[in-house]
Amino acid sequence: MELTSGYKRTDVGVIPEDWECAPIATVARLESGHTPSKRMPSYWGGNVNWVSLHDTQSLDGPEISATSKSITEDGLNNSSARLLPQGTVVFSRTATVGKATVMASPMATSQDFANYICGPKLHNHFLVYLFRSMGRTWRGLMAGSIHNTIYMPVFEALKIALPPVAEQHAIAAALGDVDALLAGLDRLIAKKRDIKQAAMQQLLTGQARLPGFQDAWEVKPLGQLVSIQKGQLITAKTLAPGHVPVIAGGKQPAYFHAFANRFGRTITISASGASAGYVAIHEGPIFASDCSTISEADGYSLDFVYYQLLLKQALIYKAQTGGAQPHIHAKDVNPIPFFAPAVDEQAAIAEILRSMDAELAALEARRDKTRALKQGMMQELLTGRTRLV
């Protein structure tokens, strides 16, 4: 394959001419971690932050500032654990291989981590993004029969693509901006979900009434409000592959069939298995299999019933029977008490909650698009295919 002008072929792939293919040991110092003896209580619970596999979620952010466990000075002094300086890159090399971040303060780590103290030619946040982009490389280097592990000699011999330091800073800043945007979207989505949950609690129980509605609410068993139908089993003889989603529980179709047995909008309640009791709503024709269903009809708003079921999801799960193989049938959910205002008030409440769902869906779609954009940026910037001025 012919090289583009200004690029060269190296051990780490095709990179710009002015980038180096450098052994990481020449630009950073590798440090291992250690676990002090757990038989010595005096070694634990001190003021030294100690990164362990309990902290792997914290490795997704730009920095790790707190740890779930800590050790004492005695634990540090009487083991091979090392106190590493602020700014050290910590990389998970066992179990959750590939997670990396920067220490926000001096910390020690367990032996499950490889740690790099970067020199003046290597920017620590650039190295974090580079490590996070190397998933395929890490998978090829894993070994171990019990846990996926990358052994320390691999890190001693590792080579990386090394842009000029100024470009490293620019790349890390650009990707950091996208991460900040993603974090902001995550916070906004979490806040909107909390607002929706509070609105459901208030509106679906009558604690808050919408303007213009004053009639008293009834409380009646679900089975008196709606008609719940049982799904239909598909056998090997009746299976005809097609495009109609077969709903047998859970969020995703179990498979696809040639025929539908429910048309229009339908609520499903999973009937058995690990997802027994899971509530979902479907917008088009489906084949209802291992589930109970509620279809649109006069006398109630299907969306209102759906949101009521969501509000009572924990109660529905408690109705499971069958022990190791849980089941929930129509007779199990029929007695659940439901608030039942007039149909027009049901529809008005459901419309507000649908609008909240639409706003959440738009935010989640924006977050997903931003994540995909970030992946593309990483691929371009960390290989030098796109250069930052």
XYZ file of N, CA and C in Angstrom, residues 175-189 366-372 374-375:
72
model
N -9.965 16.299 23.012
C -10.731 15.144 23.486
C -11.306 15.404 24.876
N -10.573 16.166 25.689
C -11.094 16.521 27.007
C -12.340 17.382 26.912
N -12.383 18.288 25.919
C -13.581 19.116 25.716
C -14.793 18.249 25.393
N -14.582 17.231 24.552
C -15.697 16.339 24.205
C -16.127 15.538 25.433
N -15.162 15.080 26.233
C -15.508 14.356 27.463
C -16.298 15.241 28.418
N -15.927 16.523 28.493
C -16.665 17.441 29.359
C -18.097 17.613 28.872
N -18.259 17.684 27.552
C -19.608 17.778 26.982
C -20.407 16.519 27.315
N -19.783 15.348 27.176
C -20.469 14.092 27.496
C -20.843 14.033 28.971
N -19.932 14.469 29.839
C -20.240 14.464 31.271
C -21.402 15.388 31.581
N -21.436 16.551 30.907
C -22.556 17.464 31.108
C -23.874 16.867 30.643
N -23.839 16.165 29.513
C -25.052 15.511 29.021
C -25.501 14.411 29.981
N -24.552 13.653 30.512
C -24.904 12.604 31.478
C -25.583 13.201 32.705
N -25.041 14.319 33.199
C -25.646 14.966 34.373
C -27.038 15.482 34.053
N -27.195 16.074 32.863
C -28.503 16.609 32.477
C -29.514 15.478 32.324
N -29.110 14.372 31.713
C -30.015 13.230 31.543
C -30.423 12.674 32.903
N -28.445 12.651 21.383
C -27.339 13.612 21.259
C -26.082 13.068 21.936
N -26.248 12.460 23.105
C -25.100 11.870 23.797
C -24.484 10.742 22.973
N -25.332 9.883 22.400
C -24.814 8.775 21.587
C -24.062 9.299 20.368
N -24.607 10.348 19.755
C -23.945 10.935 18.584
C -22.608 11.550 18.980
N -22.566 12.185 20.146
C -21.320 12.791 20.629
C -20.295 11.719 20.943
N -20.731 10.600 21.518
C -19.803 9.489 21.782
C -19.211 8.954 20.482
N -20.059 8.807 19.467
C -19.570 8.325 18.182
C -18.590 9.328 17.571
N -16.686 11.362 19.241
C -15.435 11.258 19.997
C -14.607 10.069 19.517
N -15.254 8.928 19.260
C -14.521 7.768 18.773
C -13.832 8.073 17.453
